[in-house]
Short mmCIF file of C-alpha atoms in Angstrom, two decimals:
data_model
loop_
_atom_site.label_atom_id
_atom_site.label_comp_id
_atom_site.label_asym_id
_atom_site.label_seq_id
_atom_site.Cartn_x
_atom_site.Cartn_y
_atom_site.Cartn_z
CA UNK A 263 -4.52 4.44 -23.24
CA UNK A 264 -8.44 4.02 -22.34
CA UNK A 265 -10.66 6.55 -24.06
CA UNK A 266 -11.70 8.32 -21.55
CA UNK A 267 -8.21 8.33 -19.13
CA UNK A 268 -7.72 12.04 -19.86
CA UNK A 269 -11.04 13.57 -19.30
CA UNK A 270 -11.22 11.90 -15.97
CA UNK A 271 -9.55 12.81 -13.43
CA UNK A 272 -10.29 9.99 -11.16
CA UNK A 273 -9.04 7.39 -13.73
CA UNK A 274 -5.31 8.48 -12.80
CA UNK A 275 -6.30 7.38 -9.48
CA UNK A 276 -5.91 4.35 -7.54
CA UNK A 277 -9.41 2.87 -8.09
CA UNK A 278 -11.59 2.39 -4.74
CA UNK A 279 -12.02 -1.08 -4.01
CA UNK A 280 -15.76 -1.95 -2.80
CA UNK A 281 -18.09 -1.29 -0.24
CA UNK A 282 -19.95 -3.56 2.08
CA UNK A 283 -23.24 -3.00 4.50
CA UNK A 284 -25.30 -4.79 6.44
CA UNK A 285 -28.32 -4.19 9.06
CA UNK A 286 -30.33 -6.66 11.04
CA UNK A 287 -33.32 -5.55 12.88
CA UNK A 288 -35.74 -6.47 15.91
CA UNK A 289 -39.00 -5.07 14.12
CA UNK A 290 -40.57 -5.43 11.00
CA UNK A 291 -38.87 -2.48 8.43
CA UNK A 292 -37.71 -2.09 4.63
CA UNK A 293 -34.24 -3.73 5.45
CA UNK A 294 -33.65 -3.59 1.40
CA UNK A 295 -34.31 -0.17 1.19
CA UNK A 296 -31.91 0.81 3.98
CA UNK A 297 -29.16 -1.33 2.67
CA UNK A 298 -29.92 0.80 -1.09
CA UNK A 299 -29.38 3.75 0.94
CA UNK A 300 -26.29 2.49 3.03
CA UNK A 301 -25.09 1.70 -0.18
CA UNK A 302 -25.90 4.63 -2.17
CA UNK A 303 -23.54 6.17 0.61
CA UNK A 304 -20.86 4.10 -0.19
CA UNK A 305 -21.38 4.66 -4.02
CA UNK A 306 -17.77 6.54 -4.70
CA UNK A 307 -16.18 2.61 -3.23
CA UNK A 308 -17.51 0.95 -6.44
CA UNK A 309 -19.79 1.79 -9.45
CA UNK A 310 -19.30 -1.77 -11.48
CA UNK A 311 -21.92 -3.25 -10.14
CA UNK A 312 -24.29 -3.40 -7.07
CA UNK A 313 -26.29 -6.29 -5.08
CA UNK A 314 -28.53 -6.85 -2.00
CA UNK A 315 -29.35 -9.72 -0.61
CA UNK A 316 -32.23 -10.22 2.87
CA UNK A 317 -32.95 -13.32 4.66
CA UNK A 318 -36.50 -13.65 6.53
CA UNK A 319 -35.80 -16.09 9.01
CA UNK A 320 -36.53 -19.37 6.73
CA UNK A 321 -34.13 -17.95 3.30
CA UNK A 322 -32.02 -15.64 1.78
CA UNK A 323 -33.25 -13.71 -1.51
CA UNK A 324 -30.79 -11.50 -3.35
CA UNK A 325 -30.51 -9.34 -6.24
CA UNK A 326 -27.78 -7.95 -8.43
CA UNK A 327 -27.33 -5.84 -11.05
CA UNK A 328 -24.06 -4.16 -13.42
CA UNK A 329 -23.56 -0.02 -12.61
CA UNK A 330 -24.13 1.86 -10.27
CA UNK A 331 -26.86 1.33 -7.49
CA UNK A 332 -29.42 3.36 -9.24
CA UNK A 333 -29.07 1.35 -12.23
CA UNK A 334 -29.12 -2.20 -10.68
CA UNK A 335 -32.18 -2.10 -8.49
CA UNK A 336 -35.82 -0.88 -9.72
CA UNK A 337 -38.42 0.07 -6.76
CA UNK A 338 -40.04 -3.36 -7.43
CA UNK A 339 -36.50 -5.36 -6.78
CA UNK A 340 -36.69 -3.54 -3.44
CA UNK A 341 -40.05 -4.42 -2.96
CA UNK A 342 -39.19 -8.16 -3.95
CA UNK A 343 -36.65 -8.37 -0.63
CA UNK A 344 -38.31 -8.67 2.45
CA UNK A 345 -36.61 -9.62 5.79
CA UNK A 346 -35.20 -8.55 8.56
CA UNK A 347 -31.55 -8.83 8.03
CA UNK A 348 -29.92 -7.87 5.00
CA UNK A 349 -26.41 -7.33 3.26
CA UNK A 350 -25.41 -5.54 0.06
CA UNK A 351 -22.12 -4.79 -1.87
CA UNK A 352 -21.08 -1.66 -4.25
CA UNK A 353 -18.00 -3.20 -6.45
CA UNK A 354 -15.00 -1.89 -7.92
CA UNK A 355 -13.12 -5.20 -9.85
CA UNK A 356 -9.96 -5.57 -8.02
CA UNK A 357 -10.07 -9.11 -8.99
CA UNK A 358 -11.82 -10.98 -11.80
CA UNK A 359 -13.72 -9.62 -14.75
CA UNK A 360 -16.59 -7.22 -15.02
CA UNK A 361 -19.31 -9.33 -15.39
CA UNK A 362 -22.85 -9.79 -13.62
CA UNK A 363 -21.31 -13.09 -11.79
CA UNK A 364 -18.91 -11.31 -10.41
CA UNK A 365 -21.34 -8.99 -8.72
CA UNK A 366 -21.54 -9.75 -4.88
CA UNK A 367 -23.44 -10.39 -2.56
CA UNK A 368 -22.47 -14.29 -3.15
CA UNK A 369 -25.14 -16.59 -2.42
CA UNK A 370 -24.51 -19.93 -1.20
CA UNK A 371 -26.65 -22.91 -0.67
CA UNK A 372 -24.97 -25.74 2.70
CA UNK A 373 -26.08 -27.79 5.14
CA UNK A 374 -26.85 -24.78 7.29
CA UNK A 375 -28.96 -23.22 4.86
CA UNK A 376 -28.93 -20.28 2.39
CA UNK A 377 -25.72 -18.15 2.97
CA UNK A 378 -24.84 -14.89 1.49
CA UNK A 379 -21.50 -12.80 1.46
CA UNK A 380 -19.63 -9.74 0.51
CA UNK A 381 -16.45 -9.01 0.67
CA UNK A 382 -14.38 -5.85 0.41
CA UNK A 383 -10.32 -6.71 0.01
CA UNK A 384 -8.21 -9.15 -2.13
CA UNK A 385 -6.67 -12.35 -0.94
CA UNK A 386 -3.20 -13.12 -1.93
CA UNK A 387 -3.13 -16.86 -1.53
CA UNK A 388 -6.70 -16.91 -3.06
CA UNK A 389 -4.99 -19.40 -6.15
CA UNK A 390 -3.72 -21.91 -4.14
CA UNK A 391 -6.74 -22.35 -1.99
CA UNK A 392 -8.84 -21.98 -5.58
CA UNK A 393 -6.78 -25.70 -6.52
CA UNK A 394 -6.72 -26.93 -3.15
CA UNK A 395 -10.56 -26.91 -3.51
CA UNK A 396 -10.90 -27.69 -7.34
CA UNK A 397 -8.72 -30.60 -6.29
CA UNK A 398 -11.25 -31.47 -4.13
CA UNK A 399 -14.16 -31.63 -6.04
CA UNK A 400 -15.63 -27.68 -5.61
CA UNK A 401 -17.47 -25.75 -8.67
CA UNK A 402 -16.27 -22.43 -9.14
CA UNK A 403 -18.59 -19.82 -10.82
CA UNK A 404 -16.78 -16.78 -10.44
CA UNK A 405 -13.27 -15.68 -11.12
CA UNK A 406 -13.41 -13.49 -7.75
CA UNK A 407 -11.47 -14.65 -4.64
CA UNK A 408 -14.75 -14.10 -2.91
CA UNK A 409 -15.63 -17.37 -3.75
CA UNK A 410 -12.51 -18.65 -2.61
CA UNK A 411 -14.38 -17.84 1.24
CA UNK A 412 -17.65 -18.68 0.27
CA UNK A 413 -16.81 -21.93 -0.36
CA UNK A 414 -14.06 -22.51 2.60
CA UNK A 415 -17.27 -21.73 4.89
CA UNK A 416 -19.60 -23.82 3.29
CA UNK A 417 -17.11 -26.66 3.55
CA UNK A 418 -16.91 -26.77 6.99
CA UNK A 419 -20.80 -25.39 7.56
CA UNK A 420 -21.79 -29.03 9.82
CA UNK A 421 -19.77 -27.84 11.93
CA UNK A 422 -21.79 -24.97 12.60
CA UNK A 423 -21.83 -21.08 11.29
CA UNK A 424 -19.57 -19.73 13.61
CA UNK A 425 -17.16 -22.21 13.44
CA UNK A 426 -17.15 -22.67 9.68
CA UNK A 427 -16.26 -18.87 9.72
CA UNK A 428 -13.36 -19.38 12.44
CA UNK A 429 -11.81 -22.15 10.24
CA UNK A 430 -12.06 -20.42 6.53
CA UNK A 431 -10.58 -17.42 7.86
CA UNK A 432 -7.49 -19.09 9.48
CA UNK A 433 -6.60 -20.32 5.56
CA UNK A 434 -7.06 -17.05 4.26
CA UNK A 435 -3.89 -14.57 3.97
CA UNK A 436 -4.19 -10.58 2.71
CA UNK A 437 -7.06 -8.00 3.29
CA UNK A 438 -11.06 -8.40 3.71
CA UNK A 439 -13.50 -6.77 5.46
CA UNK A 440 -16.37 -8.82 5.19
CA UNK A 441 -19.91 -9.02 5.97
CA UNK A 442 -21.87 -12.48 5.97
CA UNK A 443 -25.39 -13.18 6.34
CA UNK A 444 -26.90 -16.35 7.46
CA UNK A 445 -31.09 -16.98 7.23
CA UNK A 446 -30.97 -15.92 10.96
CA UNK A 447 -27.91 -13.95 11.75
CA UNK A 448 -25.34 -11.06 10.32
CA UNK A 449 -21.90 -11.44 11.15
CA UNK A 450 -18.74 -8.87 10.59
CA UNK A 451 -15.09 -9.84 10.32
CA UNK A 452 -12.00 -8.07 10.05
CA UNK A 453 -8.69 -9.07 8.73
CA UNK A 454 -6.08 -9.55 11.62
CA UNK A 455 -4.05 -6.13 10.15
CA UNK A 456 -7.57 -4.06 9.71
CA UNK A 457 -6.32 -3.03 6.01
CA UNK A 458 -9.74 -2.92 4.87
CA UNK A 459 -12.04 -0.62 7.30
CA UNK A 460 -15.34 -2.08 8.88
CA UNK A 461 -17.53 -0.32 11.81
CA UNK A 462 -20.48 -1.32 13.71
CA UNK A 463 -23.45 1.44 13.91
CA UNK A 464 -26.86 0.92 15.93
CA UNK A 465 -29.87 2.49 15.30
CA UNK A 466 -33.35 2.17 17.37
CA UNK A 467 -34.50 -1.18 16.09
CA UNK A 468 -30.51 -3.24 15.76
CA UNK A 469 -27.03 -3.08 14.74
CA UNK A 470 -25.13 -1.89 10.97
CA UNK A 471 -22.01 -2.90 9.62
CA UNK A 472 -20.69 -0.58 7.14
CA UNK A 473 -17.33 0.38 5.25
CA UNK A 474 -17.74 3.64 6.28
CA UNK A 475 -19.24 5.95 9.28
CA UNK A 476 -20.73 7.94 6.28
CA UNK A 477 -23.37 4.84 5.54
CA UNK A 478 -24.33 5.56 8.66
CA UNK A 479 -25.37 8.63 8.46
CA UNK A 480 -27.40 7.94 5.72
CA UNK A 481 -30.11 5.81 7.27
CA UNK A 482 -29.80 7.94 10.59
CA UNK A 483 -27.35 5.23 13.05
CA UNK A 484 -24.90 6.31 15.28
CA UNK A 485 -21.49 5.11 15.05
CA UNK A 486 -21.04 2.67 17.96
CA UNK A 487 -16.96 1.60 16.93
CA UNK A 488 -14.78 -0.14 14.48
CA UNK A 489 -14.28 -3.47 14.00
CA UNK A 490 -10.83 -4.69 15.76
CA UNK A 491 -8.85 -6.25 13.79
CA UNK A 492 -8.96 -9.82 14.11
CA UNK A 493 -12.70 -9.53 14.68
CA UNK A 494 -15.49 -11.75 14.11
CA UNK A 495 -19.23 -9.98 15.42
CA UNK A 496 -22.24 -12.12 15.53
CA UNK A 497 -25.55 -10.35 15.42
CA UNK A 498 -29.05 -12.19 15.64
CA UNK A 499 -31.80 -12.11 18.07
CA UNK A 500 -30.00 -12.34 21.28
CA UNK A 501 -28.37 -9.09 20.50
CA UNK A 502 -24.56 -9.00 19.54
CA UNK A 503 -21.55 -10.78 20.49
CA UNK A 504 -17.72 -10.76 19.53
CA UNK A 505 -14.46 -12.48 19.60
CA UNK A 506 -11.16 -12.31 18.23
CA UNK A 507 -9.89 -15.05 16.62
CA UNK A 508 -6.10 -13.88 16.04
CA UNK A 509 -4.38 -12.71 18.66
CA UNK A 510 -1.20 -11.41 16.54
CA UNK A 511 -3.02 -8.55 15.78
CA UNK A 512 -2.18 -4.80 14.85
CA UNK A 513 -4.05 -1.85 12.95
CA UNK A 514 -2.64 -1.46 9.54
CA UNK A 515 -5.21 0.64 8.25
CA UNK A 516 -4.76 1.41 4.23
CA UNK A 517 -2.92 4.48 4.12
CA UNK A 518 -5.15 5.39 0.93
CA UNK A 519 -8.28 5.43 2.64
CA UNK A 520 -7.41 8.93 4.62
CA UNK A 521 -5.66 10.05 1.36
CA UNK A 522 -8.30 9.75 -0.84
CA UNK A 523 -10.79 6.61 -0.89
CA UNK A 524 -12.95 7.41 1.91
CA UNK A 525 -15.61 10.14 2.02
CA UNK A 526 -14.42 13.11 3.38
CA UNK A 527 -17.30 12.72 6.01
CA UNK A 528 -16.69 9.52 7.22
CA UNK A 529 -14.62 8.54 10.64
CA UNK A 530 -11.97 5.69 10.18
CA UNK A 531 -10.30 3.84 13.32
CA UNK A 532 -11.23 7.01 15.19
CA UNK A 533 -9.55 9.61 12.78
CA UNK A 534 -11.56 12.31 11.08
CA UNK A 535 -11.00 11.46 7.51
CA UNK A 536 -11.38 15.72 6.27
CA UNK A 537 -9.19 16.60 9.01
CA UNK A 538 -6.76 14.51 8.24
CA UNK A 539 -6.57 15.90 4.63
CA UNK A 540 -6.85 19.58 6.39
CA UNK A 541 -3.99 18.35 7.78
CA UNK A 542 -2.19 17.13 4.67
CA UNK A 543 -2.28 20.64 3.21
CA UNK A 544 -1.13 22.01 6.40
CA UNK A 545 1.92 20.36 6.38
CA UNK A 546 2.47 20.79 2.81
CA UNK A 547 2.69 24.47 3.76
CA UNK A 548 5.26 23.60 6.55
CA UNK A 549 7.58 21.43 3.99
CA UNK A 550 7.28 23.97 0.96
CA UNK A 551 6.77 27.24 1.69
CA UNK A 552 6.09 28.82 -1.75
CA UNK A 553 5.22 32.38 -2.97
CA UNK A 554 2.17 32.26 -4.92
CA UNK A 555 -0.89 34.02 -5.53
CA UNK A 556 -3.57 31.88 -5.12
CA UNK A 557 -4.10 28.30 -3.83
CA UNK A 558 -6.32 25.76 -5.93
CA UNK A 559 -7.31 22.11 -6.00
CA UNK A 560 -7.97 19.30 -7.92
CA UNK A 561 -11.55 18.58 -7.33
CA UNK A 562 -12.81 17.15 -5.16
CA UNK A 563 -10.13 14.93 -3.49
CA UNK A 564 -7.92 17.58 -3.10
CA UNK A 565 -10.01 20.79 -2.17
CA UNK A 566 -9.09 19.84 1.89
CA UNK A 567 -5.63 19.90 1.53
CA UNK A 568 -5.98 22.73 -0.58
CA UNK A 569 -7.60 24.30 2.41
CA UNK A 570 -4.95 23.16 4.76
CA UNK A 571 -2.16 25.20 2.94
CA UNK A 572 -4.02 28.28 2.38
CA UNK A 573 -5.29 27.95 6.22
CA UNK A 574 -1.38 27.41 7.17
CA UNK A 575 0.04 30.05 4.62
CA UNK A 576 -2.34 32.61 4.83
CA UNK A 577 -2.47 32.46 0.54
CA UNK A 578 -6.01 32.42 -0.52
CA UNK A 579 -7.86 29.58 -1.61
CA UNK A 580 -9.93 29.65 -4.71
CA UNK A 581 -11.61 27.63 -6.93
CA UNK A 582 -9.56 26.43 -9.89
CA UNK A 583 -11.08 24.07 -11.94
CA UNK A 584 -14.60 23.63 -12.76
CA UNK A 585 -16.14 20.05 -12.41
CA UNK A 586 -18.55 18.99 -15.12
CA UNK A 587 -20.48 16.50 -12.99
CA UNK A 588 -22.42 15.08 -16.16
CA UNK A 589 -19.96 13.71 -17.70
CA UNK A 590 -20.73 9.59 -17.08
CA UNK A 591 -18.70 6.84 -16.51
CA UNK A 592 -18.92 5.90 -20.20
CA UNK A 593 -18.35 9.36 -21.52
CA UNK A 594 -16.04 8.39 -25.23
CA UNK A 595 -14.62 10.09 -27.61
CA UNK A 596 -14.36 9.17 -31.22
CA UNK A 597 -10.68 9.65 -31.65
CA UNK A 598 -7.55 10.36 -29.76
CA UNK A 599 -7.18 13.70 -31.75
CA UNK A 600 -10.38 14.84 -30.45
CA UNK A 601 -9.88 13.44 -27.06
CA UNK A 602 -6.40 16.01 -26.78
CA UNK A 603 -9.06 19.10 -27.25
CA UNK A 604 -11.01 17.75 -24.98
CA UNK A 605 -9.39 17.64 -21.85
CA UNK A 606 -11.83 20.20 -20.58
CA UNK A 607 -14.72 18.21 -20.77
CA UNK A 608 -14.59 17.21 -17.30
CA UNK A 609 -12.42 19.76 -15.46
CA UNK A 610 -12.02 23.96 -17.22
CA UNK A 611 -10.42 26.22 -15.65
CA UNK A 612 -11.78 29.48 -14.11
CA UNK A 613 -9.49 32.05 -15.51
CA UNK A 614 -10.66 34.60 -13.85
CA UNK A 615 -9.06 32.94 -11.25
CA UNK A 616 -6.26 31.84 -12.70
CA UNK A 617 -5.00 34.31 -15.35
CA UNK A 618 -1.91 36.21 -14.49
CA UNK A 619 -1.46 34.71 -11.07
CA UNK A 620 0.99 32.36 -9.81
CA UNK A 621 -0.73 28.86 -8.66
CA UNK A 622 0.04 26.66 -5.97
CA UNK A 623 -2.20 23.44 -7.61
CA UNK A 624 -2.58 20.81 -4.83
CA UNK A 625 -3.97 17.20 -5.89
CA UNK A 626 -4.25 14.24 -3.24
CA UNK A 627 -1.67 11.76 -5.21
CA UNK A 628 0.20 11.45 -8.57
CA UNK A 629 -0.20 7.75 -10.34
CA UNK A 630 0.40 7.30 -13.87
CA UNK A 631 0.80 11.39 -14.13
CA UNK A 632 -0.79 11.84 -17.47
CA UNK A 633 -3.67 13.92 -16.30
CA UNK A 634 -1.43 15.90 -13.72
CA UNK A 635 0.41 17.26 -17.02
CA UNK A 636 -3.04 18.04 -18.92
CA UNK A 637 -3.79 20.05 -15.82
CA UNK A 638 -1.05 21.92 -15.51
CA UNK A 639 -0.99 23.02 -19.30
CA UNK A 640 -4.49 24.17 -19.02
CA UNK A 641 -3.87 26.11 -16.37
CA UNK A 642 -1.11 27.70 -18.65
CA UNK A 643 -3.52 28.42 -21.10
CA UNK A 644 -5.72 29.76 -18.49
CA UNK A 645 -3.29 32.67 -18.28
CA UNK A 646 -1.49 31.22 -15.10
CA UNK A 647 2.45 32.68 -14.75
CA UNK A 648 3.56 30.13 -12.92
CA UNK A 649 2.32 26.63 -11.87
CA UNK A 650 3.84 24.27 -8.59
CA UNK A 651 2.54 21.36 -8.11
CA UNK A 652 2.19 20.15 -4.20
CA UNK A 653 0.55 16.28 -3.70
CA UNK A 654 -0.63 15.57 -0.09
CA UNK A 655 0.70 12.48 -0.32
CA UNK A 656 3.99 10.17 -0.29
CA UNK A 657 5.45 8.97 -4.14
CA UNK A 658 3.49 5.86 -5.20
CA UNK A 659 6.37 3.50 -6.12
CA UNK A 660 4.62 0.29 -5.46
CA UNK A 661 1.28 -1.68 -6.20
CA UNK A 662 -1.60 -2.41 -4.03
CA UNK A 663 -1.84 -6.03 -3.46
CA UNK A 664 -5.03 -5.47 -1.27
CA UNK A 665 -7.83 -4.40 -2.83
CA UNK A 666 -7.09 -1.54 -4.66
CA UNK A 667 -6.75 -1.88 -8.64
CA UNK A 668 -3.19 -0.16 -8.95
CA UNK A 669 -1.15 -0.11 -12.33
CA UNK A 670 1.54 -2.63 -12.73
CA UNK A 671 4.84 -0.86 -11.20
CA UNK A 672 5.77 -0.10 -14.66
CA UNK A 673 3.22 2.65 -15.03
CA UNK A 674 3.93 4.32 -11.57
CA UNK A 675 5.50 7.52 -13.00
CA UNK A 676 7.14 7.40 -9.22
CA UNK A 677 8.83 4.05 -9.52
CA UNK A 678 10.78 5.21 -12.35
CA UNK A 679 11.64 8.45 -12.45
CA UNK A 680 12.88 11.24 -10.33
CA UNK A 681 10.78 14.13 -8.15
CA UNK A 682 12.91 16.46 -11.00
CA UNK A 683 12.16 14.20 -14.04
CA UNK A 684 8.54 13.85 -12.62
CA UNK A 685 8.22 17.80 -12.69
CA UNK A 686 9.62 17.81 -15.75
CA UNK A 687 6.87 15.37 -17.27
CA UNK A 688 4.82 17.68 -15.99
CA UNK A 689 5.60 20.58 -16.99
CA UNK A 690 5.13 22.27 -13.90
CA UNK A 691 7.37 25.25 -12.56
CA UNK A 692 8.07 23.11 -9.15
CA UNK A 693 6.76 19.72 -7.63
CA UNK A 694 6.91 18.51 -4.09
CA UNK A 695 5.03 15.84 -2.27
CA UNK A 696 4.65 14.97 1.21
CA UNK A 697 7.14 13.54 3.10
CA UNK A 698 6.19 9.99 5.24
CA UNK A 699 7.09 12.01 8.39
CA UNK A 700 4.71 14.84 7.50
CA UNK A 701 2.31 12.34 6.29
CA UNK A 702 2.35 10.16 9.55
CA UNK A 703 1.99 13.43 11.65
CA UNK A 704 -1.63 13.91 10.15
CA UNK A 705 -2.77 10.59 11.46
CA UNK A 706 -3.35 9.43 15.19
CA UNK A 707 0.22 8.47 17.32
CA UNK A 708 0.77 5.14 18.14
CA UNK A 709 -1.04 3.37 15.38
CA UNK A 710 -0.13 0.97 12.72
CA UNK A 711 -0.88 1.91 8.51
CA UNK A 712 -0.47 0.06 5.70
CA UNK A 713 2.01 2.24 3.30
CA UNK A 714 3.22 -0.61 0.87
CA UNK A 715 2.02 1.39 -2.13
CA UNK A 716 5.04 4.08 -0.78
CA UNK A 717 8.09 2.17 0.52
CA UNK A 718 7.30 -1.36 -0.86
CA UNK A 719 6.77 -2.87 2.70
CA UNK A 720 3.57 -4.87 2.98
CA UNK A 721 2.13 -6.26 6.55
CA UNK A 722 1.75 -9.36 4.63
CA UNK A 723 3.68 -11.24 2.17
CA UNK A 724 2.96 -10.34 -1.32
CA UNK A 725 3.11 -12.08 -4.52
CA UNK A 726 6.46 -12.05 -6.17
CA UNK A 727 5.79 -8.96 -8.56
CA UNK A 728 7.75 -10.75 -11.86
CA UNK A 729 7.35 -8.90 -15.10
CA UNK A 730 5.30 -6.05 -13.39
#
């Protein structure tokens, strides 16, 4: 067990893959700085490690750094990049180590000229190409399938940019999102199931591509539309243009992304991301009516659904825990002893809240389970007569083979055992999660979602799972 698994919350979690941005412009501006900012919006996607790179028209200059952005760029890195188009990359390692190679953009030197790229998804045929190519001659640096594209497009780059991009993603099989910048152009493209979000924003002086709507917002652009699936955007000086280059195309947005990746700010394939998690909660209320005193989260992820229930019951909704935001993402403790007392280093209750009042305690998913249970006893301690447990969200029975670093199956506390052997872990005085109905009523009708990670089906083949 990793030191710090039971003081954070967030590392019973599936982990958020990475974020991607880009911006090009019509008139001289900081580029770097709003692709920092764009970034810094897109923070809670990935905190391993951070890079920005900005071509001026002649080449493309990057920089990367390990943690979060703060920590990897200085004001005189951003002062280094100067350009008018740029991309950048937060990272969460769903794939390959944590290690300053890793880091994305990647930068890539062909016959075209300096190319950079970032990349938010995982590929699942990503090996075989990897041989295919080492067979052929090709360098790898990195142990990220990342460079698995990067070097597809840089294979075929006589042929021209957009072309090289056409042909590279026709090899490719699983999620990605990507964003690619040339010394004279930014282009977007989509996987043909739109697992991985991507949306195009415009702001006075050009066009943004962003993971999220909420990047957006940051540097003051208005939200123009997603990304189709199947999508390839090409943005330079004659404006912007598009085409799809699969035609077997359907939305399969991640089902995670409304659950809990996304900010709860940001707009995904036209569906609110809070309300949806409003919604969550309000079914919740609709599937299990309990009697209770008071209705409480897990911060933060599940304060809307939280609000949902209350909203739908009429129970009020109070704060619960308190959230010790100081704690870093390094926080250790010297023994596993000490690390049992101190469970309330990142999350105490408020007893006043708590003590001699039954608890409805509503998180956004169970994984592994182990924090759930430290939650629920200190809420015991807290003086709490009884505890039920309510997740806004399906069981987790399955990995992620997309871009989301999931547990092997093994450690799903939902593949193995039973809702009653789960509450029992626990410790909790009842347990219910949402059903995939009630889940599939809080999204938009008539659109496709990836939910592999719930009933095991995937909209693209998967690697056989083995000793997982």
């Amino acid at each position: 067990m990793s030191s710090n698994l039971i003081l954070d919350p967030s590392n019973d979690k599936f982990k958020d893959e990475c974020g991607v941005f880009g911006i090009y412009v019509n008139k001289p501006m900081d580029v770097a700085s709003m692709t920092y900012y764009g970034l810094y919006a897109l923070q809670h996607r990935g905190q391993e490690s951070a890079g920005i790179a900005v071509a001026n028209g002649e080449s493309v200059d990057i920089h990367k750094g390990m943690g979060l952005i703060t920590e990897a760029f200085s004001k005189d890195d951003l002062n280094r990049l100067k350009g008018f188009a740029a991309i950048g990359h937060v990272r969460y390692s769903t794939c390959g180590d944590t290690r300053i190679e890793n880091a994305q953009p990647l930068l890539s030197k062909t016959k075209l000229g300096s190319i950079a790229m970032a990349h938010n998804g995982t590929l699942v045929n990503a090996d075989v190409i990897r041989e295919l190519l080492e067979d052929g001659g090709h360098v790898f640096h990195t142990s990220i399938d990342s460079e698995v594209i990067a070097n597809l497009i840089a294979r075929g780059a006589k042929k021209g940019i957009e072309k090289a991009i056409y042909d590279a993603i026709q090899a490719i099989r699983g999620s990605f999102a990507m964003v690619i910048l040339t010394e004279d152009k930014l282009i977007g493209v989509r996987d043909p199931h739109g697992i991985r979000p991507l949306c195009l924003g415009k702001t006075a002086e050009g066009y943004v591509l962003s993971s999220e709507s909420c990047a957006l917002d940051a540097i003051k652009a208005e939200l123009v539309r997603d990304i189709e699936p199947g999508e390839i955007v090409i943005i330079d000086d004659n404006g912007i243009k598009s085409y799809k280059y699969s035609e077997n195309t359907q939305c399969q947005t991640c089902a995670f992304e409304y659950i809990y990746f996304a900010r709860p700010d940001s707009t995904i394939d036209g569906l609110d991301v809070h309300e949806s998690r409003v919604r969550a909660g309000e079914q919740l209320f609709r599937e299990y009516k309990i009697d209770a005193d008071v209705v409480v989260a897990v911060p933060d992820s599940g304060i809307p659904a939280a609000i949902g229930y209350s909203k739908a019951s009429g129970i009020p909704y109070d704060t619960g825990f308190v959230k010790n935001r100081y704690v870093g993402r390094t926080f250790i403790t010297p023994s596993q002893e000490i690390r049992e007392r101190a469970v309330a280093v990142k999350l105490n209750p408020l007893k006043v809240n708590i003590k001699g009042k039954r608890v409805i305690l509503i998180d956004d998913s169970i994984v592994r389970g182990t924090t759930s249970k430290h939650l629920v006893d200190s809420l015991r301690r807290a003086g709490a007569e009884e505890v039920h447990f309510l997740v806004a969200s399906p069981i987790v029975k399955f990995p992620c083979y997309f871009g989301i670093d999931t547990p092997y199956r093994s450690e799903l506390i939902g593949a193995k055992k039973s809702i009653e052997e789960i509450r029992e872990a626990i410790g909790c005085d009842s347990l219910g999660y949402l059903s995939m109905e009630g889940m599939y009523s809080c999204f938009k009708e008539n659109c496709g979602y990836c939910v592999g990670c719930f009933n095991g089906m995937y909209p693209v083949a998967t690697p056989i799972e083995g000793a997982k």
